[in-house]
PDB file of C-alpha atoms in Angstrom:
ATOM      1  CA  UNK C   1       0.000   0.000   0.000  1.00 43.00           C
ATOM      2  CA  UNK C   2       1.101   3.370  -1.079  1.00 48.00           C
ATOM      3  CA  UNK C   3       1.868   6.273   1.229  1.00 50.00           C
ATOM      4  CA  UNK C   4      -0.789   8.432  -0.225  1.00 55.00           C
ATOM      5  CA  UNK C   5      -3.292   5.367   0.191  1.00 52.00           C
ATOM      6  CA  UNK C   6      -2.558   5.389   3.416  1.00 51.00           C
ATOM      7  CA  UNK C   7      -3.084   8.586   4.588  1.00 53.00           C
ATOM      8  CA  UNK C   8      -6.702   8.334   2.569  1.00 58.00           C
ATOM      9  CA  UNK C   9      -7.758   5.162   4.032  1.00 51.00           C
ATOM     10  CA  UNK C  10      -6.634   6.703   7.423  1.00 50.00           C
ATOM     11  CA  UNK C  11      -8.821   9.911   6.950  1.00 54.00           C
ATOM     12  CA  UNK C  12     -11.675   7.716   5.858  1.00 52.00           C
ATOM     13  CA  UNK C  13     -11.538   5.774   9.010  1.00 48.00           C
ATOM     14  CA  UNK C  14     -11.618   8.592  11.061  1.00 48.00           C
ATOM     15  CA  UNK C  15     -14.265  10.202   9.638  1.00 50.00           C
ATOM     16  CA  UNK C  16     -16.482   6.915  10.063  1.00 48.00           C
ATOM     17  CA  UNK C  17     -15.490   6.866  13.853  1.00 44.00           C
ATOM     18  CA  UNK C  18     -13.371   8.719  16.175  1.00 53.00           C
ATOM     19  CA  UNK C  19     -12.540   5.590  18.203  1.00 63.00           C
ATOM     20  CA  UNK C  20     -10.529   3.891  15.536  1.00 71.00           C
ATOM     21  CA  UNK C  21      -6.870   1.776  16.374  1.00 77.00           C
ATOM     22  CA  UNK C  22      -3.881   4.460  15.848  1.00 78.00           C
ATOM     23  CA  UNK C  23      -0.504   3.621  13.828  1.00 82.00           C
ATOM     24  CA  UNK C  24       2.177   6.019  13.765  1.00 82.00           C
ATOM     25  CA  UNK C  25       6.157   6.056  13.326  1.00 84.00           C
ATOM     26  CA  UNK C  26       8.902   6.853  15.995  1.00 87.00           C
ATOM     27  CA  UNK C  27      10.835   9.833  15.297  1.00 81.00           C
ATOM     28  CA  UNK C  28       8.981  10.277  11.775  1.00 76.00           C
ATOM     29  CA  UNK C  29       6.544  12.841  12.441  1.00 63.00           C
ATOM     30  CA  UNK C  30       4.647  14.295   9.937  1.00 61.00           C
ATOM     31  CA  UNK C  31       5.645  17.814   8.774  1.00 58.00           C
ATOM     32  CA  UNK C  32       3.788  20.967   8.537  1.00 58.00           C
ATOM     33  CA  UNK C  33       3.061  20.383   4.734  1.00 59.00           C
ATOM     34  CA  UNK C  34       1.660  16.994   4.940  1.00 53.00           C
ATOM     35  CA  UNK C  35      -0.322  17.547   7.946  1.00 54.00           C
ATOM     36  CA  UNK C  36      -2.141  20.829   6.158  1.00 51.00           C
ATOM     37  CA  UNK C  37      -2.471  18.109   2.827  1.00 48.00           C
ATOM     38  CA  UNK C  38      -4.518  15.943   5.063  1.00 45.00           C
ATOM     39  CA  UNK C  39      -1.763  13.786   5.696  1.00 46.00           C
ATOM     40  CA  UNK C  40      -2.708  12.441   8.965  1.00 57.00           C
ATOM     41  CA  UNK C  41      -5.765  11.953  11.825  1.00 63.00           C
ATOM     42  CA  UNK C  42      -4.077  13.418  13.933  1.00 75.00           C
ATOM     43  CA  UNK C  43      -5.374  16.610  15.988  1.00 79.00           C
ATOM     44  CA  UNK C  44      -2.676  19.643  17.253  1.00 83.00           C
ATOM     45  CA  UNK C  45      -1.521  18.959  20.530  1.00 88.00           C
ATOM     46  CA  UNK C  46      -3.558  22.021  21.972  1.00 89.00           C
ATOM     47  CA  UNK C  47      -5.179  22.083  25.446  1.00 88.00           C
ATOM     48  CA  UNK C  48      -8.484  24.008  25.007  1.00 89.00           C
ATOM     49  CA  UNK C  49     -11.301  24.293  27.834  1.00 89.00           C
ATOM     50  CA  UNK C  50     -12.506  27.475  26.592  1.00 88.00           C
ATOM     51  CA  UNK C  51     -16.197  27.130  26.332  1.00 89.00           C
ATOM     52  CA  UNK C  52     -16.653  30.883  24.341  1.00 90.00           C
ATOM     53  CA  UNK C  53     -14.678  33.208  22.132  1.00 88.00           C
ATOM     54  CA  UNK C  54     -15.309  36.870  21.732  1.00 87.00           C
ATOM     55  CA  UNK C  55     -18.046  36.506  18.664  1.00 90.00           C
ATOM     56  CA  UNK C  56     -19.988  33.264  20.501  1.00 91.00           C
ATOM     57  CA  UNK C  57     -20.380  34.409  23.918  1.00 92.00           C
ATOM     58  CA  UNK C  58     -23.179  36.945  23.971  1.00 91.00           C
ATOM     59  CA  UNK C  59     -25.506  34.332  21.701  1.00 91.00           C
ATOM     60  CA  UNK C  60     -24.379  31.292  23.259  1.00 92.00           C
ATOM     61  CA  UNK C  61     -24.789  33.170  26.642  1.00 92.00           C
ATOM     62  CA  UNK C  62     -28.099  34.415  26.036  1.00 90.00           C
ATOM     63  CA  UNK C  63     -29.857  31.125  24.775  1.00 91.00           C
ATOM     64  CA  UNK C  64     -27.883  29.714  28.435  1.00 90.00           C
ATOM     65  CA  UNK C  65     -29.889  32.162  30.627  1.00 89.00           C
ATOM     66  CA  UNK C  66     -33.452  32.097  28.942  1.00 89.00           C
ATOM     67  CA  UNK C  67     -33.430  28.048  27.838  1.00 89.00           C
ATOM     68  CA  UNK C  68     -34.528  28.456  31.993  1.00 87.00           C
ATOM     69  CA  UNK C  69     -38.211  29.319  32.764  1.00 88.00           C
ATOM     70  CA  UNK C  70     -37.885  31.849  35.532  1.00 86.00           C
ATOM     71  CA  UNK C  71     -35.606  34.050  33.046  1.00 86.00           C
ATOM     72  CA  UNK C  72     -37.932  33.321  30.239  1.00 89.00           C
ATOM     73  CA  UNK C  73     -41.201  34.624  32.434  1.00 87.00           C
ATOM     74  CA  UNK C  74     -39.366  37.700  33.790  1.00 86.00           C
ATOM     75  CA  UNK C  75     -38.514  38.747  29.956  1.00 87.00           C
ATOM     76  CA  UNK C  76     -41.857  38.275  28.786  1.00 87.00           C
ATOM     77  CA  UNK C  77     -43.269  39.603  31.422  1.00 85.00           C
ATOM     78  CA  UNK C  78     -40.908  42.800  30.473  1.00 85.00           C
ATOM     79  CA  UNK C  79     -41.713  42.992  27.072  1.00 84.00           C
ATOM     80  CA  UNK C  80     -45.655  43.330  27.882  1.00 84.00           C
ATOM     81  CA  UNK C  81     -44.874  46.376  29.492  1.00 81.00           C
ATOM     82  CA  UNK C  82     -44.359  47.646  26.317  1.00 82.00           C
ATOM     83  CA  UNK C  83     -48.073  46.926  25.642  1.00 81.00           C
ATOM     84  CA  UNK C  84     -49.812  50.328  26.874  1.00 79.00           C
ATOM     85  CA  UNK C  85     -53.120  47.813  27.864  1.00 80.00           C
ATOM     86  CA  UNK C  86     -50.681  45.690  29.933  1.00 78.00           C
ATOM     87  CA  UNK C  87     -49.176  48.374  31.326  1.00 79.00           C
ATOM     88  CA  UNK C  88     -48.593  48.386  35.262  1.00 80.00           C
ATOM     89  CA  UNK C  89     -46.208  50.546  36.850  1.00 76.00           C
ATOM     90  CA  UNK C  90     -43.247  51.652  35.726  1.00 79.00           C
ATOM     91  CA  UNK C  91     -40.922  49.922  33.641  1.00 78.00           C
ATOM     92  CA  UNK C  92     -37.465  49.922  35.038  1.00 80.00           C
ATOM     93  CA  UNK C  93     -39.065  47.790  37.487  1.00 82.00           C
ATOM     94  CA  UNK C  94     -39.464  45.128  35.374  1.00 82.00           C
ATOM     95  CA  UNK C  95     -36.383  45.333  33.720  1.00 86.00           C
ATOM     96  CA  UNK C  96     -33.756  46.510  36.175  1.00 87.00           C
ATOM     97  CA  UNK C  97     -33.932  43.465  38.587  1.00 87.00           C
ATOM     98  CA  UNK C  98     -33.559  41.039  35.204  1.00 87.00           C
ATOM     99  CA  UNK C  99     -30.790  42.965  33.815  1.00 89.00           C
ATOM    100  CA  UNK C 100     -29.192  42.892  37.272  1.00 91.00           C
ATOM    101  CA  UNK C 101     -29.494  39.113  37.721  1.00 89.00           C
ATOM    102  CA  UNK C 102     -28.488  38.322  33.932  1.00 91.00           C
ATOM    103  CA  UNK C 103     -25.362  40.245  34.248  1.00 92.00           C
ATOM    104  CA  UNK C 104     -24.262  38.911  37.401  1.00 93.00           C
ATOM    105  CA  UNK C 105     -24.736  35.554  35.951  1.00 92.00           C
ATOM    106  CA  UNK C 106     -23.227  36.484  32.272  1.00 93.00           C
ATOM    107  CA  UNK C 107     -20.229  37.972  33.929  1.00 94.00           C
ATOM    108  CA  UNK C 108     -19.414  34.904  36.113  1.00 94.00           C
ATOM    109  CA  UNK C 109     -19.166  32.990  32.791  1.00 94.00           C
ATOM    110  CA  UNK C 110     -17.112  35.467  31.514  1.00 94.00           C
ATOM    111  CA  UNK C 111     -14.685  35.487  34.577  1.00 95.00           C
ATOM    112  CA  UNK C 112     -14.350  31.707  34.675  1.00 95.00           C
ATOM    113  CA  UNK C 113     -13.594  31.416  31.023  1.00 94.00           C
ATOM    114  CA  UNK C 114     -10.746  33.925  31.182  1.00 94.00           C
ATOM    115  CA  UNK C 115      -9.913  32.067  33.714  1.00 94.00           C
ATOM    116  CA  UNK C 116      -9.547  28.828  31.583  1.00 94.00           C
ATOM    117  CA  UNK C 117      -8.269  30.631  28.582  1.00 94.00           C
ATOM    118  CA  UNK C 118      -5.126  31.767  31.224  1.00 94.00           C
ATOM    119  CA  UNK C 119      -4.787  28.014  32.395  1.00 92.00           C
ATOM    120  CA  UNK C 120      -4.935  27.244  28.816  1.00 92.00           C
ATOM    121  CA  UNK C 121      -2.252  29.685  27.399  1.00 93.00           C
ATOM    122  CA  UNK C 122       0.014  28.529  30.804  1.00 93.00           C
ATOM    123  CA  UNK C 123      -0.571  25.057  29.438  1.00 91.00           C
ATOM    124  CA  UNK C 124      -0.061  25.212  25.706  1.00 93.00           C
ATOM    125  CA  UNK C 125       3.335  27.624  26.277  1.00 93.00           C
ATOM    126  CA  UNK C 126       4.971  25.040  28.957  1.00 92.00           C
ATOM    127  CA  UNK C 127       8.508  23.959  27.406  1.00 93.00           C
ATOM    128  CA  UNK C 128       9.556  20.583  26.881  1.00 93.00           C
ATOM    129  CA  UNK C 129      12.930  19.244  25.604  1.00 92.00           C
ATOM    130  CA  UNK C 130      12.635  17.081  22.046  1.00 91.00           C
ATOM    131  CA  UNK C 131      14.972  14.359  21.890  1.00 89.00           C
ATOM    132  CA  UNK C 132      16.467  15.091  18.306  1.00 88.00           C
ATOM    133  CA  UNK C 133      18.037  11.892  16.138  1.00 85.00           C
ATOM    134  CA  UNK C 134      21.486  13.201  16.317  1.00 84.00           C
ATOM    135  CA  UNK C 135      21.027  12.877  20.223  1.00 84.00           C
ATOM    136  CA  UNK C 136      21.055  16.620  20.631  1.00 87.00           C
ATOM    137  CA  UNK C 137      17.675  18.311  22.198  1.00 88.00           C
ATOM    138  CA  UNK C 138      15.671  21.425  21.222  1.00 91.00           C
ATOM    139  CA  UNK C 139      13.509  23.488  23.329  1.00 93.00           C
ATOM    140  CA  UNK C 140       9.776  23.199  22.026  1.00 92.00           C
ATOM    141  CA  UNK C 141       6.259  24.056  23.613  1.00 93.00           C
ATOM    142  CA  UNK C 142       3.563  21.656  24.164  1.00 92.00           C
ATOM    143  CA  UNK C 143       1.410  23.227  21.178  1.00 91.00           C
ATOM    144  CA  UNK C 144       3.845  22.150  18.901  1.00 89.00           C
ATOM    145  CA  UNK C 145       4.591  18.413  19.391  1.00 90.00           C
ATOM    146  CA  UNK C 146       3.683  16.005  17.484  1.00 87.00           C
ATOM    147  CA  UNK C 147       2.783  12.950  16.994  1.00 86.00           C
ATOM    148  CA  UNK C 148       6.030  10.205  17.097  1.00 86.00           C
ATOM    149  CA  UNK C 149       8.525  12.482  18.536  1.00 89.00           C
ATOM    150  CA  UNK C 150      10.442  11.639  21.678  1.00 91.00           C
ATOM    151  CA  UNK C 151      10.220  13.621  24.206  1.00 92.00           C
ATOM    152  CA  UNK C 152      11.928  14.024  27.923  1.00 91.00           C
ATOM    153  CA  UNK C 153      10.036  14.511  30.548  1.00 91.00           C
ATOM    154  CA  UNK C 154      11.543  15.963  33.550  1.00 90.00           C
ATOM    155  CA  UNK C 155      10.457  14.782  37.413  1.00 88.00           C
ATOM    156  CA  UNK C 156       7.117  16.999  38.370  1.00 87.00           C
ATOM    157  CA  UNK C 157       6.532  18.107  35.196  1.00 89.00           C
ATOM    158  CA  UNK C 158       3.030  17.777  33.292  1.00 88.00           C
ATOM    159  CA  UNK C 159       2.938  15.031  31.149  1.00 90.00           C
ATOM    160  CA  UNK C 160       1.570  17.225  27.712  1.00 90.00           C
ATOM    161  CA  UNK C 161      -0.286  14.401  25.739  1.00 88.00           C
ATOM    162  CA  UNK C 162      -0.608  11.003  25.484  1.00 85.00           C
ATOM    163  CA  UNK C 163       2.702   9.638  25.505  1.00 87.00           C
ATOM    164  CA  UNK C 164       4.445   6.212  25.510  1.00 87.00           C
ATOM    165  CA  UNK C 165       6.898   5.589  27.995  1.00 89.00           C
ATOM    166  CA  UNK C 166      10.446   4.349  26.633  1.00 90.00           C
ATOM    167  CA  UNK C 167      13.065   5.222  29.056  1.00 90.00           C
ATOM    168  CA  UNK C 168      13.549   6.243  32.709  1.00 91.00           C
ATOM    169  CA  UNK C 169      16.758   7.525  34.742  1.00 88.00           C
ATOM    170  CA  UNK C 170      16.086   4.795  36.586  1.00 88.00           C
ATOM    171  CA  UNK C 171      18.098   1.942  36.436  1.00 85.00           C
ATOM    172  CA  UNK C 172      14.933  -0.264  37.232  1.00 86.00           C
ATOM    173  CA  UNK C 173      13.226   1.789  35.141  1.00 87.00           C
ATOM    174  CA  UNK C 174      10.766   2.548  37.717  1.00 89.00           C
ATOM    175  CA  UNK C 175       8.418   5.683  37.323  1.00 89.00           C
ATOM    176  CA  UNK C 176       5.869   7.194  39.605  1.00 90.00           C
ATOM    177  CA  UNK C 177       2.936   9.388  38.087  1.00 89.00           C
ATOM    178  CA  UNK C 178       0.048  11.226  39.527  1.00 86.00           C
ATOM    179  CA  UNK C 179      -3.255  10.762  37.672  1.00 83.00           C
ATOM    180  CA  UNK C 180      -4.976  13.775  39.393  1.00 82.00           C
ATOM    181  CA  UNK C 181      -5.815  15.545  35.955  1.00 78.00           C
ATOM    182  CA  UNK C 182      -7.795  12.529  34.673  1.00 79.00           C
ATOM    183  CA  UNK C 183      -9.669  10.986  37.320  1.00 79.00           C
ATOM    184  CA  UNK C 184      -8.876  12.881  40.782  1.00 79.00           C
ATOM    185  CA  UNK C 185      -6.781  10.692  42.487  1.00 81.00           C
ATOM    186  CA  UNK C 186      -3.492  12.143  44.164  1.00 83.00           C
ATOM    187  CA  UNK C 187      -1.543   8.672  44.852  1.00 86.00           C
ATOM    188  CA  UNK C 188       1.385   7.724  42.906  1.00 88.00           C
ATOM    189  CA  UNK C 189       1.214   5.311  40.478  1.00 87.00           C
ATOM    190  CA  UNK C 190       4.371   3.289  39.239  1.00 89.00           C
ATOM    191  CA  UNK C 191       4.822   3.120  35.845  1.00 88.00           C
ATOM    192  CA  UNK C 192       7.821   1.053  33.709  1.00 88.00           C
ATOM    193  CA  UNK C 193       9.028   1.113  30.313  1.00 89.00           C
ATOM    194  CA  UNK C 194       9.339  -1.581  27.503  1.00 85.00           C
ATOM    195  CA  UNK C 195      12.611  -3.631  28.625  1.00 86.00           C
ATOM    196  CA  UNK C 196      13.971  -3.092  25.255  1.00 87.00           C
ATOM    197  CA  UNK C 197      13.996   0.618  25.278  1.00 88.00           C
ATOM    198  CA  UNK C 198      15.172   1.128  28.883  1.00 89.00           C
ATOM    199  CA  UNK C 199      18.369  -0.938  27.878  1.00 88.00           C
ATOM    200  CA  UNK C 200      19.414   1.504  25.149  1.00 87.00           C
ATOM    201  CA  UNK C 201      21.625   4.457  25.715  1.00 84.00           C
ATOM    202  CA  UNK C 202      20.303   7.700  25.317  1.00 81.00           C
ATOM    203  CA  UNK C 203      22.148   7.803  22.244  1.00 83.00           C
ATOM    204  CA  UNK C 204      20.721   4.643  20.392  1.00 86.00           C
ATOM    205  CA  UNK C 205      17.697   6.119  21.924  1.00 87.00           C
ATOM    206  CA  UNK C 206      17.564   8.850  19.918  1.00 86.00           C
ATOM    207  CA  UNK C 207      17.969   6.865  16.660  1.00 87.00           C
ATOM    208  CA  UNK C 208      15.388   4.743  17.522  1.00 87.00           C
ATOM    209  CA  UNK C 209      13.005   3.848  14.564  1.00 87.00           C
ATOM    210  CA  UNK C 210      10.029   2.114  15.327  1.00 88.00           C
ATOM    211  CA  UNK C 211       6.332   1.688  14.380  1.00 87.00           C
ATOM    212  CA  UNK C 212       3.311   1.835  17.082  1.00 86.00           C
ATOM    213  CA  UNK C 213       0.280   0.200  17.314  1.00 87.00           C
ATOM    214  CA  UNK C 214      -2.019   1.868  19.727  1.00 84.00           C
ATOM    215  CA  UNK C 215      -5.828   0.340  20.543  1.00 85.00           C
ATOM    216  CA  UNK C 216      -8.395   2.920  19.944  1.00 81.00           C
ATOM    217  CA  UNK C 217      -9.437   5.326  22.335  1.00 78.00           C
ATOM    218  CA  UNK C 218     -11.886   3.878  24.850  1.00 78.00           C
ATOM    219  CA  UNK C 219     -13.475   5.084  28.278  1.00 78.00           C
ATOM    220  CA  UNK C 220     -11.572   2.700  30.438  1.00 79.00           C
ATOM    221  CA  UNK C 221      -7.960   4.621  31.490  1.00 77.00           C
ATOM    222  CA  UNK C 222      -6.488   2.285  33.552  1.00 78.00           C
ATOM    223  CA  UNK C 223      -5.617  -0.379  30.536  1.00 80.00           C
ATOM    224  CA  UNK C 224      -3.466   0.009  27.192  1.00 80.00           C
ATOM    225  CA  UNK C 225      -3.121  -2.409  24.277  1.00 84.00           C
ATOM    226  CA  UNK C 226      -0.522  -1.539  22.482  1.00 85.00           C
ATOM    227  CA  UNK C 227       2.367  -2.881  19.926  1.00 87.00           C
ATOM    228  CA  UNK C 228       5.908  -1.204  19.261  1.00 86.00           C
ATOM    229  CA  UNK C 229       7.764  -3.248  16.267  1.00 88.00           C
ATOM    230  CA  UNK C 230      11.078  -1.690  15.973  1.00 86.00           C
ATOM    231  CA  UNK C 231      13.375  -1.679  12.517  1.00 81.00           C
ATOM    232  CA  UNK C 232      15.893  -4.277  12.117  1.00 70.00           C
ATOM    233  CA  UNK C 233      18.331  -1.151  12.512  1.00 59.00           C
ATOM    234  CA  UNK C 234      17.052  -0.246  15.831  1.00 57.00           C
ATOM    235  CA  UNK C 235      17.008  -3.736  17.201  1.00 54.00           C
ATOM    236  CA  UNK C 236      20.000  -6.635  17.965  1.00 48.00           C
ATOM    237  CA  UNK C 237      17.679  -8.690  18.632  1.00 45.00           C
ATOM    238  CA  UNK C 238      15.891 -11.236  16.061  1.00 39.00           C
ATOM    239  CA  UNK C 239      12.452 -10.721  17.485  1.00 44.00           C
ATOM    240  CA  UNK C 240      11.940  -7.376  17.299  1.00 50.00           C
ATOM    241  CA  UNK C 241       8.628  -6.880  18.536  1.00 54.00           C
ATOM    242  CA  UNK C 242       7.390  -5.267  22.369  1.00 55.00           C
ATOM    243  CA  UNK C 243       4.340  -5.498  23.634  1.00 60.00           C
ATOM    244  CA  UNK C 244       2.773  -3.485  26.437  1.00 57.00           C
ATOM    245  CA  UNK C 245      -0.088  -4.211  28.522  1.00 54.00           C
ATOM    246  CA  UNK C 246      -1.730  -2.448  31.128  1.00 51.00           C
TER     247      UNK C 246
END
């Protein structure tokens, strides 16, 4: 199968489902050019909890407030007062103490999605190191990693996307993570990478080519399917095929 077949059937596939088994090489990321020609599934690595931007808040804010029936009643009952038959008392009345309550409300919104926006920006600007093939590293932020690059990871920093683990300073290879971002819990969780890569220098590391077999995205975060086959040039060994469990 061709490259460009490839890339079509893999487009197809995701268009049919979301959920669907991911393949992608080691150190071969796509570029900029083939990811704009549709060259892969894959979405940016961008963090984004921003519910509103500055043309959708006001409409999507608006149908938020009145989709409720106490909001709904106080408007119409408002707008009669423009009736001169259904006219009683004086208008500010009517208006002022909905105006007051739908702008205490609206601005909340708009306070806690600056908020996220901030948290977002913090996020998407944090600075990792990219393990280059010459063995050299670069200085790159989260927003612009992609998929297949190796990346190091220093102790207590965020973990920026969904990442296989290869190699720890460890000699063991032993590697405790927190969780606390995906389903609350605060206890460390130990962690270990495939025998094969924790046994190669950082340099051989870096020159590591290697194709990955991911399951498709499912619900359950506490199990991982997965397949590495690594290239008879990254590999001494005859079988040169990892698997990794949970």
């Amino acid at each position: 199968i061709t490259q460009t077949l490839r890339q079509r059937l893999a487009r197809v596939l995701l268009k049919r489902s979301r959920s669907v088994p991911r393949v992608f090489r080691v150190q071969q990321p796509l570029t900029d050019q083939e990811e704009r020609a549709g060259g892969g599934p894959y979405p940016a690595n961008i963090v984004r909890n921003q519910k509103y931007n500055l043309l959708t808040f006001l409409p999507m804010q608006l149908y938020e407030q009145f989709k409720y029936f106490y909001n709904m009643y106080f408007l119409v009952t408002a707008l009669s007062q423009f009736i001169p038959i259904l006219k009683v008392g004086f208008l500010f009345t009517y208006i002022a103490p909905l105006a007051f309550v739908l702008a205490l409300s609206m601005g909340k919104e708009a306070f806690d999605d600056i908020k996220r926006y901030i948290s977002d920006k913090r996020a998407n600007s944090q600075v990792y190191e990219r393990l280059l093939s010459d063995g050299s590293t670069e200085r790159v932020k989260s927003a612009d990693l992609r998929v297949g690059q190796l990346v190091v990871v220093d102790c207590n920093e965020r973990v920026p996307a969904d990442m296989v683990l290869l190699h720890t300073s460890d000699k063991s290879g032993a590697s405790f993570i927190r969780t606390d971002q995906l389903d609350g819990e605060t206890d460390w969780k130990l962690r270990k990478p495939l025998a094969h890569t924790q046994a190669m220098a950082l340099g051989d590391l870096a020159q590591l080519r290697a194709t990955c077999f991911a399951e498709a995205p499912r619900r359950d975060i506490y199990a991982f399917q997965g397949k590495m086959a690594f290239d008879r040039a990254s590999s001494s060994d005859d079988d040169n095929d990892a698997d990794d469990g949970d």
